[in-house]
mmCIF file of C-alpha atoms in Angstrom:
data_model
loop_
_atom_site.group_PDB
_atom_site.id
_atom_site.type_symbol
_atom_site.label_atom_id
_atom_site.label_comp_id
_atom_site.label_asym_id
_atom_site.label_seq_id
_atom_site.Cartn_x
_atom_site.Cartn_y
_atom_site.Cartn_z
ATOM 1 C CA UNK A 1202 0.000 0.000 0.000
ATOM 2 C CA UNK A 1203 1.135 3.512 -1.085
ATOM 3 C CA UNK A 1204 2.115 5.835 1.777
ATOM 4 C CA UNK A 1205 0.093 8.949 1.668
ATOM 5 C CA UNK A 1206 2.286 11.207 0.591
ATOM 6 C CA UNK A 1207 3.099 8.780 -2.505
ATOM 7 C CA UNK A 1208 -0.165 9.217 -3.638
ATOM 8 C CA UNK A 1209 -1.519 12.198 -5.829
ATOM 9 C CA UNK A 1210 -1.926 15.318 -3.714
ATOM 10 C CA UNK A 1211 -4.758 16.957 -5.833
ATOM 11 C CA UNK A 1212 -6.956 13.641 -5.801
ATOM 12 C CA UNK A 1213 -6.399 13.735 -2.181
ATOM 13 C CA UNK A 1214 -7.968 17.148 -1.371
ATOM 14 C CA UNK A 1215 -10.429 16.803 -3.426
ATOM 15 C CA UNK A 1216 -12.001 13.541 -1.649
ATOM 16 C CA UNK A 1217 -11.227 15.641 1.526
ATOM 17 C CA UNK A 1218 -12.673 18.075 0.597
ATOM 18 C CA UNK A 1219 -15.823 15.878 -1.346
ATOM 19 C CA UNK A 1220 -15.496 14.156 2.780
ATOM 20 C CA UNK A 1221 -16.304 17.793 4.887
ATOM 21 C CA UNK A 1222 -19.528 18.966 2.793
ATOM 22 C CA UNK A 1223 -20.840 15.439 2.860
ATOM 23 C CA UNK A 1224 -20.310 15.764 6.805
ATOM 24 C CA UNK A 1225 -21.498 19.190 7.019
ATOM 25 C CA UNK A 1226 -24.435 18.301 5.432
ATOM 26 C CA UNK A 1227 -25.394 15.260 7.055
ATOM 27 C CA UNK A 1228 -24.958 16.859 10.658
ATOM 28 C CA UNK A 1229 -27.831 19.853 8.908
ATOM 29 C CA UNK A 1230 -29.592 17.371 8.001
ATOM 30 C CA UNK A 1231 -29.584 14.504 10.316
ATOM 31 C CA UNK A 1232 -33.214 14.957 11.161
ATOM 32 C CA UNK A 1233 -34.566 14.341 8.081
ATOM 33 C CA UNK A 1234 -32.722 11.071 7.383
ATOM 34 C CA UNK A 1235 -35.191 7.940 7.309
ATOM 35 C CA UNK A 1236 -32.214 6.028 9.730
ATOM 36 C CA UNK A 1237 -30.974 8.200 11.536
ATOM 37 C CA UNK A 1238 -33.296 10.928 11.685
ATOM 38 C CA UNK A 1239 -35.481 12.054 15.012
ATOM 39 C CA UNK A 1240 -38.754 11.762 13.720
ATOM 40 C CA UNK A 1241 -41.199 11.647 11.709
ATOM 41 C CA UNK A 1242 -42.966 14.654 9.204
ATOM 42 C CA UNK A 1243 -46.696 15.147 8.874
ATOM 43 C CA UNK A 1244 -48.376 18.656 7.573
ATOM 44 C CA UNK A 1245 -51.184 19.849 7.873
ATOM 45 C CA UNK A 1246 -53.938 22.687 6.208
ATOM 46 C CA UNK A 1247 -55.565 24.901 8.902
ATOM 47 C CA UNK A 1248 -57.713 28.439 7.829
ATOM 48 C CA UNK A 1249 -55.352 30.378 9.789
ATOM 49 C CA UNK A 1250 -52.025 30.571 11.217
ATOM 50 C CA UNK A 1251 -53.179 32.229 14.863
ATOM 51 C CA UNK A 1252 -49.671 33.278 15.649
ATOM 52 C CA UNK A 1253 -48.191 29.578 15.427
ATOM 53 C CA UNK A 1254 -44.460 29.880 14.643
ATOM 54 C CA UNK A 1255 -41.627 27.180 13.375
ATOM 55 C CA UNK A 1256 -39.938 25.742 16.532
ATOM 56 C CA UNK A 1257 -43.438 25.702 18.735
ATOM 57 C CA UNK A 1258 -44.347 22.804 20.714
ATOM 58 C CA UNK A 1259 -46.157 20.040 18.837
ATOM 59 C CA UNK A 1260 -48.021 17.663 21.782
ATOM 60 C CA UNK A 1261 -50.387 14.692 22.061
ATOM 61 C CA UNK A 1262 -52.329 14.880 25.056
ATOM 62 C CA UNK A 1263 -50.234 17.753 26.805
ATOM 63 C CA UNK A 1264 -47.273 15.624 26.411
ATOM 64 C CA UNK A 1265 -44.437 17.566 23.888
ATOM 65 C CA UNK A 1266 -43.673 14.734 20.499
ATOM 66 C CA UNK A 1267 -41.948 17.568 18.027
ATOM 67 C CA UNK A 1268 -42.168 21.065 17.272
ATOM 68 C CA UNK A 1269 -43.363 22.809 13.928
ATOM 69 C CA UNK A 1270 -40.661 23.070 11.416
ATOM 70 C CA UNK A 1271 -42.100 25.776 8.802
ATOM 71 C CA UNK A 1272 -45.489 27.587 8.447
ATOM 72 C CA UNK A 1273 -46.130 28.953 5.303
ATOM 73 C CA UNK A 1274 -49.162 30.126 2.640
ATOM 74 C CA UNK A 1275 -50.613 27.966 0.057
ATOM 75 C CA UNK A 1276 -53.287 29.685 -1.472
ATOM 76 C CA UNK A 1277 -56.163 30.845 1.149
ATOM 77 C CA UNK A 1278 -55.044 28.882 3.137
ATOM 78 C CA UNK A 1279 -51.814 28.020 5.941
ATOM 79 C CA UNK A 1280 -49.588 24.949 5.621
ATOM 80 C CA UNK A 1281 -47.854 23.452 8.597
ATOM 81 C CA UNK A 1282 -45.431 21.077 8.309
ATOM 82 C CA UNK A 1283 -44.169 19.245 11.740
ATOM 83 C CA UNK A 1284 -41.812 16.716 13.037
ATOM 84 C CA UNK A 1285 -43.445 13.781 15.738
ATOM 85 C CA UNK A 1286 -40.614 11.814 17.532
ATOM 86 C CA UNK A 1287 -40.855 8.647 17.660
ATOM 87 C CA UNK A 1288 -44.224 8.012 17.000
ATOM 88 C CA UNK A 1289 -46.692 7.520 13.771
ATOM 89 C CA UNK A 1290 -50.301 8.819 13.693
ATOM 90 C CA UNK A 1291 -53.476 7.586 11.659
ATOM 91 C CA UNK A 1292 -54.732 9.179 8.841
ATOM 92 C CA UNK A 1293 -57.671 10.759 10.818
ATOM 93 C CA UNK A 1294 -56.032 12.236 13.123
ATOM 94 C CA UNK A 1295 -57.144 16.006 14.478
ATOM 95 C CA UNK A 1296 -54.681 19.024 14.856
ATOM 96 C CA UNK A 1297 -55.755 22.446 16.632
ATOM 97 C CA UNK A 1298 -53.834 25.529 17.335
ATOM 98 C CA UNK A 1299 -54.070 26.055 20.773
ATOM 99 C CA UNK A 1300 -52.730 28.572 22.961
ATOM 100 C CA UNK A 1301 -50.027 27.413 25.689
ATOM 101 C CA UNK A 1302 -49.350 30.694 27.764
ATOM 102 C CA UNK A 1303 -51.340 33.781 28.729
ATOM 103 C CA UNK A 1304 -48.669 35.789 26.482
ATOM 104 C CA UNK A 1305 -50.458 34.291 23.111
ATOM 105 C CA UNK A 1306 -47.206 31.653 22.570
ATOM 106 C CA UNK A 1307 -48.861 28.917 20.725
ATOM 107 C CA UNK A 1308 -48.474 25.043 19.915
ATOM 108 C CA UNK A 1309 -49.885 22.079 17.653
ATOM 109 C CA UNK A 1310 -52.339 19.520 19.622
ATOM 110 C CA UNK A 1311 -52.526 16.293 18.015
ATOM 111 C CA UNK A 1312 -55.849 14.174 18.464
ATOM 112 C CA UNK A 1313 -54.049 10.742 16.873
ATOM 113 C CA UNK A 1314 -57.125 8.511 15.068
ATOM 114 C CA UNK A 1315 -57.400 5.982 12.226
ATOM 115 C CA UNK A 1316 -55.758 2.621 11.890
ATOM 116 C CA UNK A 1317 -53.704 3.761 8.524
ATOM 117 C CA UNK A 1318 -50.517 6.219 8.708
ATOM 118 C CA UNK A 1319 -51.225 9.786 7.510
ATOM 119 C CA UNK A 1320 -49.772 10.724 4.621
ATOM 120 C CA UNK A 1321 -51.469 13.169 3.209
ATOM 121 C CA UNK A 1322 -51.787 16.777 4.777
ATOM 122 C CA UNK A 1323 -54.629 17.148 7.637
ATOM 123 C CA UNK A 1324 -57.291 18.858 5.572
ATOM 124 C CA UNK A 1325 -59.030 22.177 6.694
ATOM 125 C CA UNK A 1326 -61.812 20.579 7.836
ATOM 126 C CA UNK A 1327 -60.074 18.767 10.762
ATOM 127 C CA UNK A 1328 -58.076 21.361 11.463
ATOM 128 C CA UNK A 1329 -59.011 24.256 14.338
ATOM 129 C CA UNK A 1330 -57.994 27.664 15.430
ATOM 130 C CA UNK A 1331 -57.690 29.284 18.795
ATOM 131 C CA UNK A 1332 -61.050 30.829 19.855
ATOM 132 C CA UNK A 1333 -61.137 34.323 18.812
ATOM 133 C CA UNK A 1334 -63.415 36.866 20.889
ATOM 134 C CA UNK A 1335 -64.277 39.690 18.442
ATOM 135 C CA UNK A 1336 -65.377 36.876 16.056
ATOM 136 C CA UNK A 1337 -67.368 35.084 18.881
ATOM 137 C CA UNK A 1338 -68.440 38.268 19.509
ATOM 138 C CA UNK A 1339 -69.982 38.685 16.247
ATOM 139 C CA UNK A 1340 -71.275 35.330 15.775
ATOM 140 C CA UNK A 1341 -73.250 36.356 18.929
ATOM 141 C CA UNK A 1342 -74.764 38.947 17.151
ATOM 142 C CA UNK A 1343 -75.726 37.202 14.003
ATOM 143 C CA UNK A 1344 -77.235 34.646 16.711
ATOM 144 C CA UNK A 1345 -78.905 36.753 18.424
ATOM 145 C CA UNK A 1346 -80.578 38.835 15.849
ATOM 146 C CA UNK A 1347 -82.120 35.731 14.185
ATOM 147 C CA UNK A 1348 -83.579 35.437 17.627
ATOM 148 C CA UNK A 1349 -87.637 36.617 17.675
ATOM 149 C CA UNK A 1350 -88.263 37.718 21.030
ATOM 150 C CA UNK A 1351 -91.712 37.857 20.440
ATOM 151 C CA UNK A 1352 -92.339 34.220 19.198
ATOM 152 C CA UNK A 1353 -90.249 33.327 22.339
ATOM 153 C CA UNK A 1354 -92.344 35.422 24.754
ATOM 154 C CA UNK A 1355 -95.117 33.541 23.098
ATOM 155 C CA UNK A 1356 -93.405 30.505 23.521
ATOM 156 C CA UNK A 1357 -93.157 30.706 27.544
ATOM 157 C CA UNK A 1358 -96.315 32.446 27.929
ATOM 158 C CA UNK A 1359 -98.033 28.659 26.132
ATOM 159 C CA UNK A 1360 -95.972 26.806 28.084
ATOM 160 C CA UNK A 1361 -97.282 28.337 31.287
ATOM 161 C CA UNK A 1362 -100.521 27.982 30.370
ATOM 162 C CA UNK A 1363 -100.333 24.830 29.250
ATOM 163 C CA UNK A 1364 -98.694 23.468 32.821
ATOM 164 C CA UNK A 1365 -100.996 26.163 35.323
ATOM 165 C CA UNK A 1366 -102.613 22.878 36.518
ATOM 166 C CA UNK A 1367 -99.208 21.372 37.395
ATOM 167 C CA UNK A 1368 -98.318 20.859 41.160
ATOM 168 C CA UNK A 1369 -97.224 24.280 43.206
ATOM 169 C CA UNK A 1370 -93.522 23.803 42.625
ATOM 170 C CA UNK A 1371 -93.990 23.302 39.412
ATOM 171 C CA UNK A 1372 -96.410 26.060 39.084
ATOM 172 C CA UNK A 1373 -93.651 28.221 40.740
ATOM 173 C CA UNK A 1374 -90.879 27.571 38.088
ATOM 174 C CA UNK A 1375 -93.592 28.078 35.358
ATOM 175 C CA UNK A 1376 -94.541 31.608 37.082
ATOM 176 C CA UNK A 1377 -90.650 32.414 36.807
ATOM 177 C CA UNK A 1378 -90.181 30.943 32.996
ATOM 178 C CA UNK A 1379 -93.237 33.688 32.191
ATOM 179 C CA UNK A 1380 -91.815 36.208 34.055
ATOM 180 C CA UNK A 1381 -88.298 35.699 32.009
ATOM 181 C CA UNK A 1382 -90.478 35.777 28.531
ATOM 182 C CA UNK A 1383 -91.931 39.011 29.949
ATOM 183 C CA UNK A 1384 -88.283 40.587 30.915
ATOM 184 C CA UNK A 1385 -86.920 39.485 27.791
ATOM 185 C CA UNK A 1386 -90.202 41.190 25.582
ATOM 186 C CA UNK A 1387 -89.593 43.879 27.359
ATOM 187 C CA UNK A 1388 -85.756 44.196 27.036
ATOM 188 C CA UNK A 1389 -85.492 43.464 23.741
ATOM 189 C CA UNK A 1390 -84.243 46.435 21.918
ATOM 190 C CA UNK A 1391 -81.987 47.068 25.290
ATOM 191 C CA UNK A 1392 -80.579 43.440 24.189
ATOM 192 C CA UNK A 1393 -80.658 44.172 20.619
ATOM 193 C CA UNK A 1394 -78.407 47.371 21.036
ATOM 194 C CA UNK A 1395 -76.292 46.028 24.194
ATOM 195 C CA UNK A 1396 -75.184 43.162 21.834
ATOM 196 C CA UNK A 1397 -74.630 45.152 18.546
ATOM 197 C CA UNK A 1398 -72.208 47.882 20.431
ATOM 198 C CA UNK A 1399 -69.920 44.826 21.978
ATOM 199 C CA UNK A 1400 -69.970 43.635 18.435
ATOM 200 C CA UNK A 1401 -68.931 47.080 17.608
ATOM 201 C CA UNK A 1402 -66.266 47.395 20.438
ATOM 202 C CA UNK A 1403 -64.875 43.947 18.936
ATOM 203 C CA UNK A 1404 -64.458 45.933 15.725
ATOM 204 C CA UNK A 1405 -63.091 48.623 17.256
ATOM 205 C CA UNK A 1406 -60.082 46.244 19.070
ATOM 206 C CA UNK A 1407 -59.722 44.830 16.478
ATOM 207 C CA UNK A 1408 -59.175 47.520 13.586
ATOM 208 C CA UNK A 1409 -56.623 49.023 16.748
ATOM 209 C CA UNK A 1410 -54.468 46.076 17.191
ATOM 210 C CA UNK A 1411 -51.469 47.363 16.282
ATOM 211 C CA UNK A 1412 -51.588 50.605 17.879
ATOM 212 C CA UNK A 1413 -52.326 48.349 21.368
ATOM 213 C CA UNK A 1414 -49.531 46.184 20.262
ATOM 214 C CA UNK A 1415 -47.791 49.272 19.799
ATOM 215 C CA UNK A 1416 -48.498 50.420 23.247
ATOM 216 C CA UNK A 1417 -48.174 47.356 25.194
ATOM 217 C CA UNK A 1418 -44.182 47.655 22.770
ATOM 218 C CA UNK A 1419 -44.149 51.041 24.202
ATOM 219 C CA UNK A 1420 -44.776 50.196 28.248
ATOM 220 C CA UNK A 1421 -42.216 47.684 27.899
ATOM 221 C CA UNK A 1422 -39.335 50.091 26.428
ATOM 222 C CA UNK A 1423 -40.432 52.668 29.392
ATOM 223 C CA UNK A 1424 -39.892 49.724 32.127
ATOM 224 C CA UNK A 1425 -36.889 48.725 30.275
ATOM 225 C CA UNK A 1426 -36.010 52.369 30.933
ATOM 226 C CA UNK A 1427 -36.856 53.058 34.539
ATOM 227 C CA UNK A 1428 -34.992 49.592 35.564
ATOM 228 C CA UNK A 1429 -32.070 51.326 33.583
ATOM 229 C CA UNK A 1430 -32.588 54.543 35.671
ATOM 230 C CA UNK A 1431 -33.267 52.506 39.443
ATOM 231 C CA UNK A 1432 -29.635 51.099 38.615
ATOM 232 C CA UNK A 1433 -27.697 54.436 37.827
ATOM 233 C CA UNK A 1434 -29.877 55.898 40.664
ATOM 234 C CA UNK A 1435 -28.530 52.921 42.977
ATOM 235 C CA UNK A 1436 -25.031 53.209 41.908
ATOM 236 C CA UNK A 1437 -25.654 57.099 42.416
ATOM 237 C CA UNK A 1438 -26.711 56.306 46.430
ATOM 238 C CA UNK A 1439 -23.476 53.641 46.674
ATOM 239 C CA UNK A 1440 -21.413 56.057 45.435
ATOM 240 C CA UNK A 1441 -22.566 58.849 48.199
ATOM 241 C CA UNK A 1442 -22.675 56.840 50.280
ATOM 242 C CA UNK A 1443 -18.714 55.513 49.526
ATOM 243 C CA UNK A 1444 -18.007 59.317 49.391
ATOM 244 C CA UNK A 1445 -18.906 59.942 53.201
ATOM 245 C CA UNK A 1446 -17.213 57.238 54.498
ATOM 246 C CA UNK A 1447 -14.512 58.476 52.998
ATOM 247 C CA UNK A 1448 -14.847 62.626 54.341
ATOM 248 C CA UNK A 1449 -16.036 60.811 57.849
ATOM 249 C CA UNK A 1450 -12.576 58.812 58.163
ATOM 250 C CA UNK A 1451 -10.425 61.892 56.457
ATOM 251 C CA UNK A 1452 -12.236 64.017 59.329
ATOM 252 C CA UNK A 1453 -11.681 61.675 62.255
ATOM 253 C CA UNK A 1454 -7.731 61.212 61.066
ATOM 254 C CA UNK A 1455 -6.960 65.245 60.516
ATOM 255 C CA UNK A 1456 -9.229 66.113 63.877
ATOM 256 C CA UNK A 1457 -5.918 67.001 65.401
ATOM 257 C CA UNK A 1458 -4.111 68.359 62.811
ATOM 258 C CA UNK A 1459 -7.592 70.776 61.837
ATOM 259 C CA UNK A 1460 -8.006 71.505 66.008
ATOM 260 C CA UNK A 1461 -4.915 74.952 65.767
ATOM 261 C CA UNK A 1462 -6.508 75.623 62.547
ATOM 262 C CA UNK A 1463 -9.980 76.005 63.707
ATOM 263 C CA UNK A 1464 -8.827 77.883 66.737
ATOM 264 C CA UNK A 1465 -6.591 80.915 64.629
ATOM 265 C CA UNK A 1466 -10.205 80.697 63.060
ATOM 266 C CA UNK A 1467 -12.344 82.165 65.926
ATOM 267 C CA UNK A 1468 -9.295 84.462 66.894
ATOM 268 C CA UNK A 1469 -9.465 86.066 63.723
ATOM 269 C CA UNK A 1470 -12.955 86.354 63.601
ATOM 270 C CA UNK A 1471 -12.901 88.067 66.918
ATOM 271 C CA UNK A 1472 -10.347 90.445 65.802
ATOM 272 C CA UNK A 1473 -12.756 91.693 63.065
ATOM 273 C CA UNK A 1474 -15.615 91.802 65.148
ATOM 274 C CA UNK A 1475 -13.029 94.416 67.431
ATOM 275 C CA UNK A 1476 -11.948 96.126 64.147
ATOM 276 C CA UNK A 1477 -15.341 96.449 62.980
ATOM 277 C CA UNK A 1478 -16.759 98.454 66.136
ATOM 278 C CA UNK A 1479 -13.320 100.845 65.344
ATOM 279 C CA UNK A 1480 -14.337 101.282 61.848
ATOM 280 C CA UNK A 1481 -18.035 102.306 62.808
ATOM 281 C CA UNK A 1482 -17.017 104.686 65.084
ATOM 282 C CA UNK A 1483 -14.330 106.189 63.396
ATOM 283 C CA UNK A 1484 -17.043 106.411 60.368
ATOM 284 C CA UNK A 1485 -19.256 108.428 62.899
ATOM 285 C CA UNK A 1486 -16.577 110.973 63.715
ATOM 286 C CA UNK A 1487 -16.209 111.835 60.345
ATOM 287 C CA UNK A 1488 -19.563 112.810 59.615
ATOM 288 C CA UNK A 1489 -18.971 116.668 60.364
ATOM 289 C CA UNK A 1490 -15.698 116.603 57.947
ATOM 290 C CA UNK A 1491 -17.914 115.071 55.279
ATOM 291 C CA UNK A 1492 -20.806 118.254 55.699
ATOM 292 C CA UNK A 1493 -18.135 121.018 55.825
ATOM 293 C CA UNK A 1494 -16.632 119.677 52.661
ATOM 294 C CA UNK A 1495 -19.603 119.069 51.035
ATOM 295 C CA UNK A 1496 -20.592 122.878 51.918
ATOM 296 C CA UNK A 1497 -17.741 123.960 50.524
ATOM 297 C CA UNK A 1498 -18.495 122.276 47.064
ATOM 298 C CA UNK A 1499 -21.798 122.207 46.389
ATOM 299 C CA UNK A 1500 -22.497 125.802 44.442
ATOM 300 C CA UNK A 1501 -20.192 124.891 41.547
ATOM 301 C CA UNK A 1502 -17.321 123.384 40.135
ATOM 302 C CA UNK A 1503 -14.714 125.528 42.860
ATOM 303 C CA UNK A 1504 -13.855 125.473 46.374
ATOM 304 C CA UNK A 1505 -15.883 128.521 48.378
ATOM 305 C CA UNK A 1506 -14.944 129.586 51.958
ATOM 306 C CA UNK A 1507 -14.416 132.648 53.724
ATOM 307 C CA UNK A 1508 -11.670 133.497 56.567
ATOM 308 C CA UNK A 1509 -13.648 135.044 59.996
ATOM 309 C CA UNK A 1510 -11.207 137.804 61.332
ATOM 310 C CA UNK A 1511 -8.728 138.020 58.968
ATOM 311 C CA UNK A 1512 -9.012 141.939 58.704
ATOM 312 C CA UNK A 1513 -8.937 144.189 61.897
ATOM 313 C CA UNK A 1514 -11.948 145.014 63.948
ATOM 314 C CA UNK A 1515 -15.181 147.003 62.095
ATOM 315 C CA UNK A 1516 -13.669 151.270 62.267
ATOM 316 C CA UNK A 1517 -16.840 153.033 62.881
ATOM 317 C CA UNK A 1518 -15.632 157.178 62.001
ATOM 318 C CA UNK A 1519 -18.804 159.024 61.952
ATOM 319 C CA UNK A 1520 -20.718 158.545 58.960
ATOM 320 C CA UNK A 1521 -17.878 156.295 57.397
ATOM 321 C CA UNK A 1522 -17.659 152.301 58.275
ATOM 322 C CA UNK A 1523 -14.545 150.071 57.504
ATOM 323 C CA UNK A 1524 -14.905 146.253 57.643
ATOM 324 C CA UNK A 1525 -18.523 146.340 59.157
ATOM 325 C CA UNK A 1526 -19.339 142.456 58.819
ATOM 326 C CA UNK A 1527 -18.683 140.837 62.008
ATOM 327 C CA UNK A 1528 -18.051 136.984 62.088
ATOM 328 C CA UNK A 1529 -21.135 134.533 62.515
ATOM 329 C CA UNK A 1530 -20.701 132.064 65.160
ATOM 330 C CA UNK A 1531 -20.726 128.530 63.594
ATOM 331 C CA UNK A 1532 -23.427 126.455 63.759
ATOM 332 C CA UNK A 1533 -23.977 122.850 64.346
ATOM 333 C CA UNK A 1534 -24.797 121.660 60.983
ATOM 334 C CA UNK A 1535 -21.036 122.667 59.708
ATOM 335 C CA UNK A 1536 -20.362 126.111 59.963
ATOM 336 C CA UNK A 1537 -22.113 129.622 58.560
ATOM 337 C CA UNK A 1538 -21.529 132.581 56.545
#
């Protein structure tokens, strides 16, 4: 036998290479394989998809057998194709849609029956959707308007005559059955219009359902958000928190060293307080300075003042008078002229 190296080097990567996608394929694959794969496939037709997805439980009797693999269109109608484990069903067997959790997730019930294997796709007509309240809504209407309360006031009121002879408890429930006619005669349009506005609140949800789904999208993003904001706000309160320890044990190990510092504090606080009953007092004796020089400037842009005794004594020579203003004593308010 050839060593491998002896051998042709291009024939050799190629079967390598021929060797990984064969692999790679097989492990994609696997579950489809009739040997080694994990199940077996079924489909089936239902009117409506009802929010079923590929990869949703598919169960027989609550128990999970497979999941859906693919959901898809086919004409007016939805085609599910599924994988059971393990396990073959009959060709009348039942599928419904049914809903698992209150969040609308969905799953495949199977209802296995018959004593050949499916092979053919479930039809429609043994297929069901989850119950849908604005359409039992409406069929509520549509039942209830082919309804004729008067033939079924009628009705009661027969009946009780027909059974007035009966025994008293009987003759009590017939008494109540003609009083019911009579509330329903009576309430008829009140029932009529009661049922056709829920039919038109169904409408209403139902032409809105994205703009709820939209909201309900929208309450989520703004608890997303305040969760986002309770942890910054937490890390906010840590960090405070951190922060004081931190000034408490700076404070308790500089208490002595902060002590002289603290005292030259309240000395030279005291020292102002001394200076500032100086400053007020010194601003009180210069009160009269301020009026005399304010006198002296305010009639124009000069200095005025007069000198009181600068020339000798008034000469009074008969008729003739030299120097005859005397001097004015000063007055309080800064001086006179």
């Amino acid at each position: 036998m050839k060593p491998l190296r002896a051998r042709n080097q291009v024939t050799v990567g190629l079967v390598t290479i021929a060797l990984l996608v064969l692999g790679t394929l097989t492990a994609f694959s696997a579950k489809d394989l009739p040997l080694i794969g994990s199940g077996n496939s079924y489909s089936a037709y239902v009117a409506e998809s009802a929010g079923l997805d590929a990869g949703n439980e598919v169960q027989i009797a609550g128990v999970k057998v497979g999941e859906v693999d693919e959901v898809s269109l086919d004409g007016n109608r939805v085609l599910v194709k599924f994988t059971v484990d393990g396990r073959e069903i009959g060709d009348r067997t039942r599928a419904d849609i049914q809903i698992k959790t209150l969040l609308g997730e969905k799953f495949l019930g199977l209802r296995p029956a018959g004593d050949e294997e499916l092979s053919e796709p479930i039809p429609v007509s043994s297929t069901t959707s989850p119950f849908d309240i604005p359409d039992a809504i409406d069929q509520l209407t549509k039942t209830t308007g082919q309804l004729d309360s008067t033939k079924l006031a009628e009705s009661f009121r027969v009946m009780s005559d027909t059974m007035s002879g009966a025994p008293q408890h009987m003759d009590k429930a017939v008494n109540g059955l003609s009083q019911l006619s009579q509330t329903i005669a009576s309430r008829d349009q009140q029932l009529a219009d009661l049922v056709h506005n829920a039919s038109n609140v169904s409408g209403i949800v139902a032409d809105r359902d994205q703009q709820v789904s939209k909201l309900v999208s929208d309450g989520n993003l703004l608890l997303s958000e305040v969760q986002t904001r309770k942890k910054a706000i937490s890390g906010l309160l840590v960090g405070t928190e951190n922060l004081s320890n931190q000034l408490r044990g700076l404070v308790a190990d500089n208490q002595e060293q902060m002590r002289p510092a603290l005292e030259q504090l309240d000395q030279l606080t005291a020292m102002l307080q001394r200076n500032q009953d100086n400053l007020n007092k010194a601003i009180g004796a210069l009160q009269p300075y301020v009026r005399g020089f304010n006198n002296t400037i305010s009639n124009g842009r000069w200095f005025e003042g007069y000198f009181c005794g600068l020339l000798p004594p008034p000469i009074h020579a008969g008729p003739i008078q030299t120097n005859t203003p005397e001097c004015e004593i000063p007055v309080d308010d800064g001086g006179g002229r």
